[in-house]
Amino acid sequence: MTSQLGKVGVLYGGKSAERPVSLQSGQGVYEALRSKGVDAHLFDTGEQGLAQLEAQQFDRVFIALHGRYGEDGCMQGILEYLGIPYTGPSVMSSAIAMDKIMTKRILLEKGIPTPRYAVAYTQDDLYKAAETLGFPMIVKAPHEGSTLGLKKILTKSDIPEAFTLIKTYDSELLAEQFIVGRELTVAVLGKGEDARALPIIEIIAPDGNYDFNNKYIANDTRYECPANLSPELTAKIQQYCVQAYKAVGCEGWSRVDVMLDAKQQPWILEINTSPGMTSHSLVPMAAKATGMAYADLCVYLLEQASTKV
């Protein structure tokens, strides 16, 4: 019974560079929950303060925030303090997954394949990273999402421009080995031993460039769900994704991004703990492939809401 879920806040908007995407996600979730009879209310954390959040007396909240201050443990910590059950992973898991460098350290410690990397603070660091990783090389802002603050470096001459761009997002840069291959993503639902992977999605973007425009605006990107993979390879990739999800301590839901190279070796790139819920988003697409409609997915995730401390 959705009435047992009480008064529900859909936290959206926020203050990060991903605010426009979050506004779309939150609106979609809000409309879906209302269609199921849930007493849902939109709450823009970028325009309304913490006193207003407490005053709303929500019984639980659906976090539809992306990026800093919403996906990185900050909002999760506030909700723990206020005693409001929330969707998705805990404070710690959210903070770890939002930090791509820390995530890679944990993946490597667990023996989960992830591309080689280097941390850079200066332009000289990037030149040194290129000597180790080779070209092409990917440089990322490790605390951003939605491909914001990401640049593919083809030659040494590309480094100054990339460094200047990404420094506007982060003081710390992640330089990563570029994996040539198929781009995949895997949604994982549940907690602990009950965690399960949804069907794998293959992302086929124009010229292999799955940037912000091709993610959220244009309609040129193709998606195959389930991806055209052998049952054995599908199981292997899903197993790695569930392992990564559990290694970081995720629960509720998350989405794991993967590259599959020409030798059929999967490489885990990162974990998104508050994935998009827009019309272009991938977790609803994967859920639909199992027979779960968008609104049913929203209700399911809301039902898993909890405080974790």
Coordinates of C-alpha atoms in Angstrom, one line a residue:
M1 CA 0.0 0.0 0.0
T2 CA 1.6 3.3 -1.1
S3 CA -0.4 5.1 1.6
Q4 CA 1.9 3.5 4.2
L5 CA 4.9 5.3 2.7
G6 CA 3.6 8.5 4.3
K7 CA 4.5 12.0 3.3
V8 CA 7.3 11.7 0.7
G9 CA 9.9 14.4 -0.3
V10 CA 11.5 14.2 -3.7
L11 CA 14.8 16.0 -3.3
Y12 CA 15.9 17.5 -6.6
G13 CA 17.7 20.4 -8.2
G14 CA 20.5 21.1 -5.8
K15 CA 23.6 23.2 -6.3
S16 CA 25.9 21.0 -8.4
A17 CA 26.8 21.3 -12.1
E18 CA 24.3 18.6 -12.7
R19 CA 21.3 20.6 -11.5
P20 CA 19.5 20.7 -14.9
V21 CA 19.6 16.9 -15.0
S22 CA 18.4 16.6 -11.4
L23 CA 15.5 18.9 -12.1
Q24 CA 14.4 16.5 -14.9
S25 CA 15.0 13.4 -12.7
G26 CA 13.0 14.8 -9.8
Q27 CA 10.1 15.9 -11.9
G28 CA 9.9 12.4 -13.5
V29 CA 10.1 10.6 -10.1
Y30 CA 7.5 13.0 -8.6
E31 CA 5.0 12.4 -11.4
A32 CA 5.5 8.7 -11.2
L33 CA 5.0 8.5 -7.5
R34 CA 1.9 10.7 -7.6
S35 CA 0.5 8.4 -10.4
K36 CA 0.8 5.5 -7.9
G37 CA -1.1 7.4 -5.2
V38 CA 2.0 8.4 -3.2
D39 CA 1.8 11.6 -1.2
A40 CA 4.9 13.0 -2.9
H41 CA 6.2 16.6 -2.8
L42 CA 9.0 18.2 -4.7
F43 CA 11.7 19.9 -2.6
D44 CA 14.5 21.8 -4.4
T45 CA 17.6 21.7 -2.1
G46 CA 19.2 24.4 -4.2
E47 CA 16.5 26.9 -3.3
Q48 CA 15.1 25.7 0.0
G49 CA 17.1 25.5 3.2
L50 CA 17.6 22.8 5.8
A51 CA 15.2 24.4 8.2
Q52 CA 12.5 24.2 5.5
L53 CA 13.4 20.5 4.9
E54 CA 13.0 19.7 8.6
A55 CA 9.8 21.7 8.8
Q56 CA 8.2 19.6 6.0
Q57 CA 8.3 16.6 8.3
F58 CA 8.7 14.1 5.5
D59 CA 8.3 10.4 6.5
R60 CA 10.9 9.4 3.8
V61 CA 12.6 11.0 0.8
F62 CA 13.6 10.0 -2.7
I63 CA 17.0 11.4 -3.5
A64 CA 16.9 12.6 -7.1
L65 CA 20.0 14.8 -6.7
H66 CA 23.1 14.3 -8.9
G67 CA 26.6 15.5 -8.2
R68 CA 28.0 17.4 -5.3
Y69 CA 25.9 18.1 -2.2
G70 CA 23.4 15.5 -3.2
E71 CA 25.2 12.3 -4.3
D72 CA 28.4 12.7 -2.3
G73 CA 27.2 11.9 1.2
C74 CA 26.4 15.5 2.2
M75 CA 22.6 15.2 1.9
Q76 CA 22.7 11.7 3.2
G77 CA 24.4 12.9 6.4
I78 CA 21.8 15.6 6.9
L79 CA 19.0 13.1 6.5
E80 CA 20.7 10.8 9.0
Y81 CA 20.9 13.7 11.5
L82 CA 17.2 14.5 10.9
G83 CA 16.2 10.8 11.1
I84 CA 14.6 10.8 7.7
P85 CA 14.8 7.5 5.7
Y86 CA 16.2 8.0 2.3
T87 CA 16.8 6.1 -0.9
G88 CA 20.2 4.8 -2.1
P89 CA 23.5 4.2 -0.4
S90 CA 24.8 5.4 3.0
V91 CA 26.8 8.5 3.7
M92 CA 30.1 6.6 3.5
S93 CA 29.2 4.7 0.3
S94 CA 28.0 7.8 -1.4
A95 CA 31.1 9.7 -0.5
I96 CA 33.4 6.9 -1.7
A97 CA 31.6 6.4 -5.0
M98 CA 31.5 10.1 -5.8
D99 CA 35.3 10.1 -5.5
K100 CA 36.5 8.2 -8.6
I101 CA 40.0 7.9 -7.3
M102 CA 39.0 6.4 -3.9
T103 CA 36.6 4.0 -5.8
K104 CA 39.5 2.8 -8.0
R105 CA 41.7 2.1 -4.9
I106 CA 38.9 0.0 -3.4
L107 CA 38.3 -1.9 -6.7
L108 CA 42.0 -2.6 -7.1
E109 CA 42.2 -3.8 -3.5
K110 CA 39.3 -6.2 -4.2
G111 CA 40.9 -7.5 -7.4
I112 CA 38.2 -6.0 -9.6
P113 CA 39.5 -4.9 -13.0
T114 CA 39.7 -1.1 -13.5
P115 CA 41.8 0.9 -15.9
R116 CA 45.3 2.0 -14.8
Y117 CA 45.4 5.5 -13.5
A118 CA 47.4 8.4 -12.1
V119 CA 46.5 11.3 -9.9
A120 CA 47.5 14.8 -11.2
Y121 CA 47.6 18.2 -9.4
T122 CA 49.7 20.1 -11.9
Q123 CA 50.2 20.2 -15.7
D124 CA 53.5 18.5 -15.2
D125 CA 51.8 15.7 -13.4
L126 CA 49.6 15.1 -16.5
Y127 CA 52.7 14.9 -18.7
K128 CA 54.2 12.3 -16.4
A129 CA 50.9 10.4 -16.4
A130 CA 51.0 10.3 -20.2
E131 CA 54.4 8.7 -20.1
T132 CA 53.0 5.9 -18.0
L133 CA 49.5 5.5 -19.4
G134 CA 50.2 6.4 -23.1
F135 CA 47.9 8.0 -25.6
P136 CA 45.0 8.3 -25.9
M137 CA 44.4 9.1 -22.2
I138 CA 41.2 10.1 -20.4
V139 CA 41.4 12.9 -17.9
K140 CA 38.5 13.4 -15.5
A141 CA 37.3 15.6 -12.6
P142 CA 37.0 12.9 -10.0
H143 CA 34.1 14.5 -8.1
E144 CA 31.8 15.2 -11.1
G145 CA 29.4 13.2 -13.1
S146 CA 27.4 13.2 -16.3
T147 CA 30.7 13.4 -18.2
L148 CA 31.2 17.0 -16.9
G149 CA 34.9 17.8 -16.6
L150 CA 36.1 14.9 -18.9
K151 CA 38.5 15.1 -21.8
K152 CA 40.1 12.6 -24.1
I153 CA 43.8 13.5 -24.7
L154 CA 45.1 12.3 -28.0
T155 CA 48.6 13.9 -28.0
K156 CA 50.9 15.8 -25.7
S157 CA 49.7 19.1 -27.2
D158 CA 46.2 18.5 -25.9
I159 CA 47.4 18.5 -22.2
P160 CA 47.4 22.2 -21.5
E161 CA 43.8 22.8 -22.7
A162 CA 42.5 19.7 -20.9
F163 CA 44.3 20.7 -17.7
T164 CA 42.8 24.2 -17.8
L165 CA 39.3 22.9 -18.5
I166 CA 39.2 20.2 -15.8
K167 CA 40.8 22.4 -13.2
T168 CA 37.6 24.5 -13.3
Y169 CA 35.8 21.5 -11.8
D170 CA 38.3 20.0 -9.5
S171 CA 41.7 20.7 -7.9
E172 CA 42.6 17.0 -8.2
L173 CA 42.6 15.3 -11.6
L174 CA 42.2 11.6 -12.5
A175 CA 44.2 10.5 -15.5
E176 CA 43.1 7.1 -16.8
Q177 CA 44.2 4.5 -19.3
F178 CA 41.8 4.8 -22.3
I179 CA 40.0 1.5 -23.0
V180 CA 39.0 1.0 -26.6
G181 CA 35.9 -1.1 -26.8
R182 CA 32.2 -1.3 -26.1
E183 CA 30.6 1.0 -23.5
L184 CA 28.2 -0.8 -21.1
T185 CA 26.3 0.1 -18.0
V186 CA 24.7 -2.2 -15.4
A187 CA 22.1 -1.2 -12.8
V188 CA 22.3 -3.0 -9.5
L189 CA 19.4 -3.2 -7.0
G190 CA 19.2 -4.4 -3.4
K191 CA 21.6 -4.9 -0.5
G192 CA 24.2 -7.3 0.6
E193 CA 23.6 -10.9 -0.5
D194 CA 20.3 -9.8 -2.1
A195 CA 22.0 -7.4 -4.5
R196 CA 21.2 -8.3 -8.1
A197 CA 22.2 -6.9 -11.5
L198 CA 19.6 -5.8 -14.1
P199 CA 20.1 -6.5 -17.8
I200 CA 23.2 -5.0 -19.3
I201 CA 22.8 -1.9 -21.5
E202 CA 25.2 -1.2 -24.4
I203 CA 25.6 2.5 -25.2
I204 CA 26.3 3.2 -28.9
A205 CA 27.0 6.9 -29.2
P206 CA 27.8 8.9 -32.3
D207 CA 31.6 8.5 -33.0
G208 CA 31.8 6.8 -29.6
N209 CA 31.3 10.1 -27.9
Y210 CA 28.9 9.7 -25.0
D211 CA 29.1 13.3 -23.7
F212 CA 26.6 15.5 -21.9
N213 CA 24.8 16.3 -25.2
N214 CA 24.5 12.7 -26.3
K215 CA 23.4 11.6 -22.8
Y216 CA 20.6 14.1 -22.2
I217 CA 19.8 16.3 -25.2
A218 CA 20.3 14.6 -28.6
N219 CA 18.5 11.5 -29.7
D220 CA 21.4 10.1 -31.8
T221 CA 22.7 7.7 -29.2
R222 CA 21.4 4.1 -29.5
Y223 CA 20.9 1.7 -26.6
E224 CA 20.8 -2.1 -26.7
C225 CA 19.1 -3.7 -23.7
P226 CA 19.9 -6.5 -23.1
A227 CA 23.3 -6.0 -24.7
N228 CA 24.2 -8.5 -27.4
L229 CA 26.6 -10.6 -25.3
S230 CA 27.0 -14.3 -24.7
P231 CA 25.3 -15.6 -21.5
E232 CA 28.8 -16.4 -20.0
L233 CA 30.1 -12.9 -20.7
T234 CA 26.9 -11.4 -19.4
A235 CA 27.1 -13.3 -16.2
K236 CA 30.8 -12.3 -15.8
I237 CA 30.2 -8.6 -16.3
Q238 CA 27.2 -8.6 -13.9
Q239 CA 29.2 -10.5 -11.3
Y240 CA 32.0 -7.8 -11.4
C241 CA 29.4 -5.1 -11.2
V242 CA 27.7 -6.6 -8.1
Q243 CA 31.2 -7.1 -6.6
A244 CA 32.0 -3.5 -7.1
Y245 CA 28.6 -2.4 -5.7
K246 CA 29.2 -4.4 -2.6
A247 CA 32.8 -3.4 -2.2
V248 CA 31.9 0.2 -1.9
G249 CA 29.0 -0.7 0.4
C250 CA 26.1 0.3 -1.9
E251 CA 22.5 -0.5 -1.2
G252 CA 19.1 0.4 -2.6
W253 CA 20.4 1.1 -6.1
S254 CA 23.3 2.3 -8.1
R255 CA 24.6 2.0 -11.7
V256 CA 28.0 0.7 -12.6
D257 CA 29.8 1.9 -15.8
V258 CA 31.9 -0.6 -17.7
M259 CA 34.2 -0.8 -20.8
L260 CA 34.6 -4.1 -22.6
D261 CA 37.8 -4.3 -24.7
A262 CA 38.5 -6.3 -27.8
K263 CA 39.7 -9.3 -25.8
Q264 CA 36.3 -9.4 -24.0
Q265 CA 37.8 -8.2 -20.8
P266 CA 35.4 -5.9 -18.8
W267 CA 36.9 -2.9 -17.0
I268 CA 34.9 -1.2 -14.2
L269 CA 35.0 2.6 -14.6
E270 CA 32.9 4.1 -11.8
I271 CA 29.7 3.7 -9.7
N272 CA 26.8 6.2 -9.8
T273 CA 24.9 6.1 -6.5
S274 CA 22.1 8.4 -7.5
P275 CA 21.6 7.6 -11.2
G276 CA 19.5 9.7 -13.6
M277 CA 15.8 9.2 -13.8
T278 CA 15.2 11.3 -16.9
S279 CA 13.5 10.2 -20.2
H280 CA 17.0 9.3 -21.5
S281 CA 18.1 7.5 -18.3
L282 CA 19.4 4.0 -18.2
V283 CA 18.2 2.4 -14.9
P284 CA 14.6 2.7 -16.0
M285 CA 15.5 1.2 -19.3
A286 CA 17.1 -1.8 -17.7
A287 CA 14.2 -2.2 -15.3
K288 CA 11.7 -2.1 -18.2
A289 CA 13.6 -5.0 -19.8
T290 CA 12.7 -7.1 -16.8
G291 CA 9.0 -6.0 -16.9
M292 CA 9.2 -3.3 -14.3
A293 CA 7.6 0.0 -15.3
Y294 CA 9.2 3.4 -14.5
A295 CA 6.6 4.2 -11.8
D296 CA 6.9 0.7 -10.2
L297 CA 10.7 1.2 -10.1
C298 CA 10.2 4.5 -8.3
V299 CA 7.9 2.9 -5.7
Y300 CA 10.3 0.0 -5.3
L301 CA 13.2 2.2 -4.6
L302 CA 11.2 4.4 -2.2
E303 CA 10.1 1.3 -0.3
Q304 CA 13.8 0.5 0.3
A305 CA 14.4 3.9 1.9
S306 CA 16.1 3.8 5.3
T307 CA 18.4 5.5 7.7
K308 CA 21.7 3.6 7.8
V309 CA 23.5 4.7 11.0

